């Protein structure tokens, strides 16, 4: 079993890092040199200071240019007025003939056609309205004009209100949760930014994770689910009232959980089950209500088959209830029992709740946005069963090399390898659905979100498989590589798919499009931000693991990480700003905007009592 | 086949059944079996009342977000404990109370050091309190949060008060005396209680896997230098108190730079201090028996003291490993008498 990492291999790693990641040269050297003399530019304080210095310098340069321009204009004006005085003096010296000649010259120069030389004085017949409806106020096209959402009939306004509330509160939790995440990320660079107990790192970290899990992702999923489940069943939702109840309960759970965690009330430190049971119970009841509602809707469906989306969605809600019960029932949680259940819970939460539900949503929204059916129904079903079979096994891969039984660790690793089957079949299915419709991507503002989601569904999930093997676990476990991985998946897959779904249906529900330019800003900032967030953490995490394996002092691996943590904070800031933009887009889609249509308004005014013209019109 | 799945009851019950069955197999049954078939080692001491309170604070403040409590059976984890953690180490963990679950606190992130054996590695209460008040006062590069709210400011010390000797640079305008609250003392009591229990004589510890290639193979076999890095060993075992500069911290930890004990031609006292601790000078905190706790070998002790004797302007003769071994044997004998 003994495995010896060849020395030259770890050297090779270092060489690769040194050459490819020369953006952070000092960081790469920090591990071989002892202390002190690592480059000045790797120090976060220096980098922040430089950035802060650059801001006023740029502002100063801008002001300087404005000032110089004004000065130049001033001089030019003075010159011109001198020139004018000289010209006036010259004109005074001219005799009458010369002046007349000049006047004639001006008349000749000013002559132009009156545009009616060919048509004559009559206005043209325009029976098809081709000439009178020319839009002369077209915007300058900085961005590609995207296809607008087609309004679909038959959406119950009451259901639409419920969905919008789900999505609206989800947006709130996204902004709140990632604000906390951003702040927590800053604490890696500036640990003394505050020293308040309620805001300390250990308390805020679970606030962040739980808010984006149960607040943002879960509420957004359920909201989008309330659209899909009745639609593919070709029937109204069973009960709107219970939908409102689950909305209220889940929101209450996240509000109370957040306050409790900040106050220091924590269930036991196990990730994602930090809420104590009375609080998580509210979430659980919300899920049970939703399950009954979805099931009753599916039971009364008007279609013979149950569309594959509803396989995934209803199963995800059932499984989430099972997972919560297993996680909170106290009968088998003593000693290592707690750890085994923890491994099971945290990974089933991710894979059987978020991933399964979101895949169900994609099976509906992706074909809808491409306006063609899903490539293969059977592949979707294969992915469904294999996901259940393999994903359930992989929980304990978070505790490889720990004291839990070796055989259980092996089962988890084998299960992780088996995940290739559902991931590859799912990805193939989605990509093949795009076949022949790639041209639609450029004209759509939702499809790019789905493409990013599909790419990370493939890479992020397989990265998880790669991390589970014993040889890689050795290097990556306990490092920030895991943090990068969880963001690639929960953000790159889940959040991007949810955004795609939200941009797909909200304009259909409200008949209001988001501004395309801000959707573009949201997409690119979120995407680029995530790259800045995850890539440095993956490099840094790998280097950290290698340093540990070489037996270097632990604190050296902390100083080595500093620039990578700074990059993470920068990427996190981009992501965070993109969420503000997304919230603005939600506002623009939901809030009715009053635009004055001159014609309609004029007619309305004519009909009001202030105008006596009404009688004239009526006659 | 598709007809079967067109019945929503059959479809969802099949999926649920498969999921629940697998859940029972990979989670519930192993959990029950581990809960029932492990008991704590006979040498393990149960947590004191203070340590239990401290553990609750450890959970409440989310320390597990950055600190693991598990020594994996990997060679790289040797620095965190003398043996890999085993199921029995956690067998004692019970449900906290009606509201809160068991806190095994194994953790999944190691942003900070592992704490499974920190009670042996860093048992000094003085160090722990100062470190909690402001980690950067003792470890300049640390990014751990500071916990000043576990301390209070007092004009005069009262009986039983434990004052924390915070260096001026980190007092941030606090004029009075900085005193540890009950919470801080409880938390430190918990940290001090985190020790790997001794295995019964009959039981062999699990092996550390994935062994690192010995550096010794690279040396030419001069016999004198086994390739142990004294600076690294110093950083791992001594530096958090005596600092990288060897100057210690005024009022808390004595300097090694220019120290008579360190520079003495006869290294007996120095080795005694390293192995068995020291508490002779009231102006400084007491030093724990680091060498014995960490089971340092003669080669490691030699590397550490030779690093101390030749750094920061210190220059004393190099002590060969054989001499260290001899003194260590003598110390052991005198301790047994």
PDB file of C-alpha atoms in Angstrom, chain B residues 23-203:
ATOM      1  CA  UNK B  23     -29.182   5.117   2.397  1.00  0.00           C
ATOM      2  CA  UNK B  24     -29.702   2.342   4.925  1.00  0.00           C
ATOM      3  CA  UNK B  25     -26.792   0.372   3.480  1.00  0.00           C
ATOM      4  CA  UNK B  26     -24.163   3.099   3.205  1.00  0.00           C
ATOM      5  CA  UNK B  27     -25.164   5.495   5.959  1.00  0.00           C
ATOM      6  CA  UNK B  28     -27.510   4.222   8.635  1.00  0.00           C
ATOM      7  CA  UNK B  29     -26.149   0.705   9.103  1.00  0.00           C
ATOM      8  CA  UNK B  30     -22.488   1.757   9.173  1.00  0.00           C
ATOM      9  CA  UNK B  31     -23.393   4.591  11.541  1.00  0.00           C
ATOM     10  CA  UNK B  32     -25.213   2.257  13.924  1.00  0.00           C
ATOM     11  CA  UNK B  33     -22.441  -0.314  13.763  1.00  0.00           C
ATOM     12  CA  UNK B  34     -19.774   2.318  14.491  1.00  0.00           C
ATOM     13  CA  UNK B  35     -21.814   3.793  17.293  1.00  0.00           C
ATOM     14  CA  UNK B  36     -22.355   0.438  18.968  1.00  0.00           C
ATOM     15  CA  UNK B  37     -19.050  -1.305  18.360  1.00  0.00           C
ATOM     16  CA  UNK B  38     -16.573   1.290  19.569  1.00  0.00           C
ATOM     17  CA  UNK B  39     -15.795   2.408  23.071  1.00  0.00           C
ATOM     18  CA  UNK B  40     -13.291   4.974  24.321  1.00  0.00           C
ATOM     19  CA  UNK B  41      -9.751   3.870  25.143  1.00  0.00           C
ATOM     20  CA  UNK B  42      -9.250   3.092  28.838  1.00  0.00           C
ATOM     21  CA  UNK B  43      -6.565   5.785  29.056  1.00  0.00           C
ATOM     22  CA  UNK B  44      -8.860   8.509  27.737  1.00  0.00           C
ATOM     23  CA  UNK B  45      -9.927  11.072  30.298  1.00  0.00           C
ATOM     24  CA  UNK B  46     -13.497  12.371  30.040  1.00  0.00           C
ATOM     25  CA  UNK B  47     -13.841  16.129  29.529  1.00  0.00           C
ATOM     26  CA  UNK B  48     -13.954  18.250  32.676  1.00  0.00           C
ATOM     27  CA  UNK B  49     -16.912  20.555  33.273  1.00  0.00           C
ATOM     28  CA  UNK B  50     -14.818  23.534  32.163  1.00  0.00           C
ATOM     29  CA  UNK B  51     -13.641  21.718  29.037  1.00  0.00           C
ATOM     30  CA  UNK B  52     -17.239  20.813  28.157  1.00  0.00           C
ATOM     31  CA  UNK B  53     -18.221  24.479  28.403  1.00  0.00           C
ATOM     32  CA  UNK B  54     -15.207  25.269  26.262  1.00  0.00           C
ATOM     33  CA  UNK B  55     -16.256  22.734  23.669  1.00  0.00           C
ATOM     34  CA  UNK B  56     -19.670  24.409  23.431  1.00  0.00           C
ATOM     35  CA  UNK B  57     -17.869  27.693  22.695  1.00  0.00           C
ATOM     36  CA  UNK B  58     -15.708  25.945  20.105  1.00  0.00           C
ATOM     37  CA  UNK B  59     -18.896  24.790  18.346  1.00  0.00           C
ATOM     38  CA  UNK B  60     -20.727  28.103  18.743  1.00  0.00           C
ATOM     39  CA  UNK B  61     -17.891  30.073  17.178  1.00  0.00           C
ATOM     40  CA  UNK B  62     -17.500  27.703  14.253  1.00  0.00           C
ATOM     41  CA  UNK B  63     -13.845  26.834  14.930  1.00  0.00           C
ATOM     42  CA  UNK B  64     -14.426  23.626  12.946  1.00  0.00           C
ATOM     43  CA  UNK B  65     -14.598  25.742   9.777  1.00  0.00           C
ATOM     44  CA  UNK B  66     -10.787  25.983   9.805  1.00  0.00           C
ATOM     45  CA  UNK B  67      -9.524  23.385  12.299  1.00  0.00           C
ATOM     46  CA  UNK B  68      -9.800  19.647  11.799  1.00  0.00           C
ATOM     47  CA  UNK B  69      -9.548  17.180  14.647  1.00  0.00           C
ATOM     48  CA  UNK B  70      -8.320  14.072  12.882  1.00  0.00           C
ATOM     49  CA  UNK B  71      -4.858  12.678  12.295  1.00  0.00           C
ATOM     50  CA  UNK B  72      -5.157  10.771   9.030  1.00  0.00           C
ATOM     51  CA  UNK B  73      -3.148   7.613   8.471  1.00  0.00           C
ATOM     52  CA  UNK B  74      -0.863   9.569   6.159  1.00  0.00           C
ATOM     53  CA  UNK B  75       2.791  10.300   6.631  1.00  0.00           C
ATOM     54  CA  UNK B  76       2.118  14.019   6.074  1.00  0.00           C
ATOM     55  CA  UNK B  77      -0.201  14.033   9.112  1.00  0.00           C
ATOM     56  CA  UNK B  78       2.524  12.836  11.471  1.00  0.00           C
ATOM     57  CA  UNK B  79       3.103  16.409  12.576  1.00  0.00           C
ATOM     58  CA  UNK B  80      -0.390  16.503  14.101  1.00  0.00           C
ATOM     59  CA  UNK B  81      -0.148  13.484  16.360  1.00  0.00           C
ATOM     60  CA  UNK B  82       1.878  10.460  17.316  1.00  0.00           C
ATOM     61  CA  UNK B  83      -0.534   7.996  15.716  1.00  0.00           C
ATOM     62  CA  UNK B  84      -3.440   8.059  13.260  1.00  0.00           C
ATOM     63  CA  UNK B  85      -6.832   8.743  14.844  1.00  0.00           C
ATOM     64  CA  UNK B  86      -8.983   5.673  15.353  1.00  0.00           C
ATOM     65  CA  UNK B  87     -12.697   5.157  15.869  1.00  0.00           C
ATOM     66  CA  UNK B  88     -12.221   4.789  19.627  1.00  0.00           C
ATOM     67  CA  UNK B  89     -10.958   8.387  19.823  1.00  0.00           C
ATOM     68  CA  UNK B  90     -14.442   9.613  18.920  1.00  0.00           C
ATOM     69  CA  UNK B  91     -16.482   6.925  20.667  1.00  0.00           C
ATOM     70  CA  UNK B  92     -17.024   9.222  23.626  1.00  0.00           C
ATOM     71  CA  UNK B  93     -18.869  11.896  21.615  1.00  0.00           C
ATOM     72  CA  UNK B  94     -22.531  12.094  22.641  1.00  0.00           C
ATOM     73  CA  UNK B  95     -25.478  14.267  21.732  1.00  0.00           C
ATOM     74  CA  UNK B  96     -24.871  17.738  23.196  1.00  0.00           C
ATOM     75  CA  UNK B  97     -28.396  18.434  24.445  1.00  0.00           C
ATOM     76  CA  UNK B  98     -32.019  18.418  23.344  1.00  0.00           C
ATOM     77  CA  UNK B  99     -31.381  21.170  20.811  1.00  0.00           C
ATOM     78  CA  UNK B 100     -27.973  20.295  19.478  1.00  0.00           C
ATOM     79  CA  UNK B 101     -26.479  17.277  17.766  1.00  0.00           C
ATOM     80  CA  UNK B 102     -23.295  15.388  18.565  1.00  0.00           C
ATOM     81  CA  UNK B 103     -20.195  17.434  17.766  1.00  0.00           C
ATOM     82  CA  UNK B 104     -17.482  15.070  16.575  1.00  0.00           C
ATOM     83  CA  UNK B 105     -15.704  18.063  15.027  1.00  0.00           C
ATOM     84  CA  UNK B 106     -13.550  16.076  12.625  1.00  0.00           C
ATOM     85  CA  UNK B 107     -13.758  18.925  10.117  1.00  0.00           C
ATOM     86  CA  UNK B 108     -13.169  19.070   6.373  1.00  0.00           C
ATOM     87  CA  UNK B 109     -10.922  22.143   6.014  1.00  0.00           C
ATOM     88  CA  UNK B 110      -7.448  22.708   7.390  1.00  0.00           C
ATOM     89  CA  UNK B 111      -7.039  26.446   6.941  1.00  0.00           C
ATOM     90  CA  UNK B 112      -5.455  26.380  10.399  1.00  0.00           C
ATOM     91  CA  UNK B 113      -3.575  23.547  12.134  1.00  0.00           C
ATOM     92  CA  UNK B 114      -5.188  20.268  13.172  1.00  0.00           C
ATOM     93  CA  UNK B 115      -6.127  20.238  16.851  1.00  0.00           C
ATOM     94  CA  UNK B 116      -6.524  16.511  17.570  1.00  0.00           C
ATOM     95  CA  UNK B 117      -3.414  16.547  19.770  1.00  0.00           C
ATOM     96  CA  UNK B 118      -2.957  20.250  20.444  1.00  0.00           C
ATOM     97  CA  UNK B 119      -3.163  19.610  24.203  1.00  0.00           C
ATOM     98  CA  UNK B 120       0.190  17.862  23.926  1.00  0.00           C
ATOM     99  CA  UNK B 121       1.698  20.107  21.296  1.00  0.00           C
ATOM    100  CA  UNK B 122       0.788  23.471  22.808  1.00  0.00           C
ATOM    101  CA  UNK B 123      -0.496  23.042  26.369  1.00  0.00           C
ATOM    102  CA  UNK B 124       0.631  26.445  27.678  1.00  0.00           C
ATOM    103  CA  UNK B 125      -2.432  28.303  29.001  1.00  0.00           C
ATOM    104  CA  UNK B 126      -0.556  31.631  28.834  1.00  0.00           C
ATOM    105  CA  UNK B 127       0.204  31.118  25.164  1.00  0.00           C
ATOM    106  CA  UNK B 128      -3.332  30.002  24.345  1.00  0.00           C
ATOM    107  CA  UNK B 129      -4.913  33.012  26.068  1.00  0.00           C
ATOM    108  CA  UNK B 130      -2.634  35.501  24.368  1.00  0.00           C
ATOM    109  CA  UNK B 131      -3.218  33.698  21.067  1.00  0.00           C
ATOM    110  CA  UNK B 132      -6.990  33.903  21.507  1.00  0.00           C
ATOM    111  CA  UNK B 133      -6.840  37.590  22.395  1.00  0.00           C
ATOM    112  CA  UNK B 134      -4.779  38.388  19.298  1.00  0.00           C
ATOM    113  CA  UNK B 135      -3.244  35.535  17.269  1.00  0.00           C
ATOM    114  CA  UNK B 136      -0.873  37.900  15.504  1.00  0.00           C
ATOM    115  CA  UNK B 137       0.752  38.803  18.821  1.00  0.00           C
ATOM    116  CA  UNK B 138       2.363  35.362  18.882  1.00  0.00           C
ATOM    117  CA  UNK B 139       2.224  34.214  15.252  1.00  0.00           C
ATOM    118  CA  UNK B 140       2.778  37.247  13.033  1.00  0.00           C
ATOM    119  CA  UNK B 141       1.640  35.482   9.843  1.00  0.00           C
ATOM    120  CA  UNK B 142      -1.553  34.029  11.352  1.00  0.00           C
ATOM    121  CA  UNK B 143      -4.915  34.837   9.740  1.00  0.00           C
ATOM    122  CA  UNK B 144      -7.000  33.469  12.601  1.00  0.00           C
ATOM    123  CA  UNK B 145      -9.727  35.802  13.908  1.00  0.00           C
ATOM    124  CA  UNK B 146      -9.014  37.551  17.206  1.00  0.00           C
ATOM    125  CA  UNK B 147     -11.422  36.910  20.068  1.00  0.00           C
ATOM    126  CA  UNK B 148     -11.111  40.014  22.290  1.00  0.00           C
ATOM    127  CA  UNK B 149     -14.710  39.609  23.421  1.00  0.00           C
ATOM    128  CA  UNK B 150     -13.623  36.629  25.493  1.00  0.00           C
ATOM    129  CA  UNK B 151     -11.581  39.037  27.613  1.00  0.00           C
ATOM    130  CA  UNK B 152     -12.407  42.036  29.758  1.00  0.00           C
ATOM    131  CA  UNK B 153     -10.597  45.174  30.745  1.00  0.00           C
ATOM    132  CA  UNK B 154     -10.060  45.848  34.425  1.00  0.00           C
ATOM    133  CA  UNK B 155      -8.358  48.677  36.289  1.00  0.00           C
ATOM    134  CA  UNK B 156      -7.251  46.409  39.130  1.00  0.00           C
ATOM    135  CA  UNK B 157      -6.788  42.673  39.293  1.00  0.00           C
ATOM    136  CA  UNK B 158      -9.094  40.797  41.627  1.00  0.00           C
ATOM    137  CA  UNK B 159      -8.414  37.500  43.275  1.00  0.00           C
ATOM    138  CA  UNK B 160      -8.412  34.605  40.822  1.00  0.00           C
ATOM    139  CA  UNK B 161      -8.093  36.877  37.783  1.00  0.00           C
ATOM    140  CA  UNK B 162      -5.864  35.619  35.009  1.00  0.00           C
ATOM    141  CA  UNK B 163      -4.126  38.530  33.328  1.00  0.00           C
ATOM    142  CA  UNK B 164      -2.993  38.240  29.720  1.00  0.00           C
ATOM    143  CA  UNK B 165       0.369  39.903  28.976  1.00  0.00           C
ATOM    144  CA  UNK B 166      -0.604  41.520  25.687  1.00  0.00           C
ATOM    145  CA  UNK B 167       2.314  43.356  24.024  1.00  0.00           C
ATOM    146  CA  UNK B 168       1.743  47.107  23.675  1.00  0.00           C
ATOM    147  CA  UNK B 169       1.522  46.933  19.899  1.00  0.00           C
ATOM    148  CA  UNK B 170      -1.646  44.833  20.172  1.00  0.00           C
ATOM    149  CA  UNK B 171      -3.420  46.591  23.035  1.00  0.00           C
ATOM    150  CA  UNK B 172      -5.174  49.018  20.672  1.00  0.00           C
ATOM    151  CA  UNK B 173      -5.741  51.704  23.257  1.00  0.00           C
ATOM    152  CA  UNK B 174      -6.701  49.350  26.077  1.00  0.00           C
ATOM    153  CA  UNK B 175      -5.188  51.042  29.130  1.00  0.00           C
ATOM    154  CA  UNK B 176      -6.230  48.742  31.964  1.00  0.00           C
ATOM    155  CA  UNK B 177      -5.332  45.141  32.583  1.00  0.00           C
ATOM    156  CA  UNK B 178      -6.585  42.538  30.143  1.00  0.00           C
ATOM    157  CA  UNK B 179      -8.222  39.693  32.036  1.00  0.00           C
ATOM    158  CA  UNK B 180      -9.501  36.387  30.674  1.00  0.00           C
ATOM    159  CA  UNK B 181     -13.220  35.765  31.180  1.00  0.00           C
ATOM    160  CA  UNK B 182     -14.583  32.413  32.312  1.00  0.00           C
ATOM    161  CA  UNK B 183     -15.370  31.669  28.662  1.00  0.00           C
ATOM    162  CA  UNK B 184     -11.756  32.172  27.587  1.00  0.00           C
ATOM    163  CA  UNK B 185     -10.504  29.940  30.400  1.00  0.00           C
ATOM    164  CA  UNK B 186     -13.055  27.253  29.511  1.00  0.00           C
ATOM    165  CA  UNK B 187     -12.086  27.348  25.851  1.00  0.00           C
ATOM    166  CA  UNK B 188      -8.411  26.978  26.783  1.00  0.00           C
ATOM    167  CA  UNK B 189      -9.324  24.115  29.118  1.00  0.00           C
ATOM    168  CA  UNK B 190     -10.978  22.396  26.155  1.00  0.00           C
ATOM    169  CA  UNK B 191      -7.943  22.956  23.924  1.00  0.00           C
ATOM    170  CA  UNK B 192      -5.672  21.601  26.643  1.00  0.00           C
ATOM    171  CA  UNK B 193      -7.867  18.512  26.927  1.00  0.00           C
ATOM    172  CA  UNK B 194      -7.396  17.640  23.247  1.00  0.00           C
ATOM    173  CA  UNK B 195      -4.812  14.880  23.585  1.00  0.00           C
ATOM    174  CA  UNK B 196      -4.462  11.611  21.782  1.00  0.00           C
ATOM    175  CA  UNK B 197      -4.979   8.924  24.406  1.00  0.00           C
ATOM    176  CA  UNK B 198      -2.317   6.241  24.824  1.00  0.00           C
ATOM    177  CA  UNK B 199      -3.154   2.938  23.162  1.00  0.00           C
ATOM    178  CA  UNK B 200      -3.223  -0.091  25.433  1.00  0.00           C
ATOM    179  CA  UNK B 201       0.069  -1.995  25.291  1.00  0.00           C
ATOM    180  CA  UNK B 202      -1.438  -4.889  23.355  1.00  0.00           C
ATOM    181  CA  UNK B 203      -2.709  -2.697  20.559  1.00  0.00           C
TER     182      UNK B 203
END
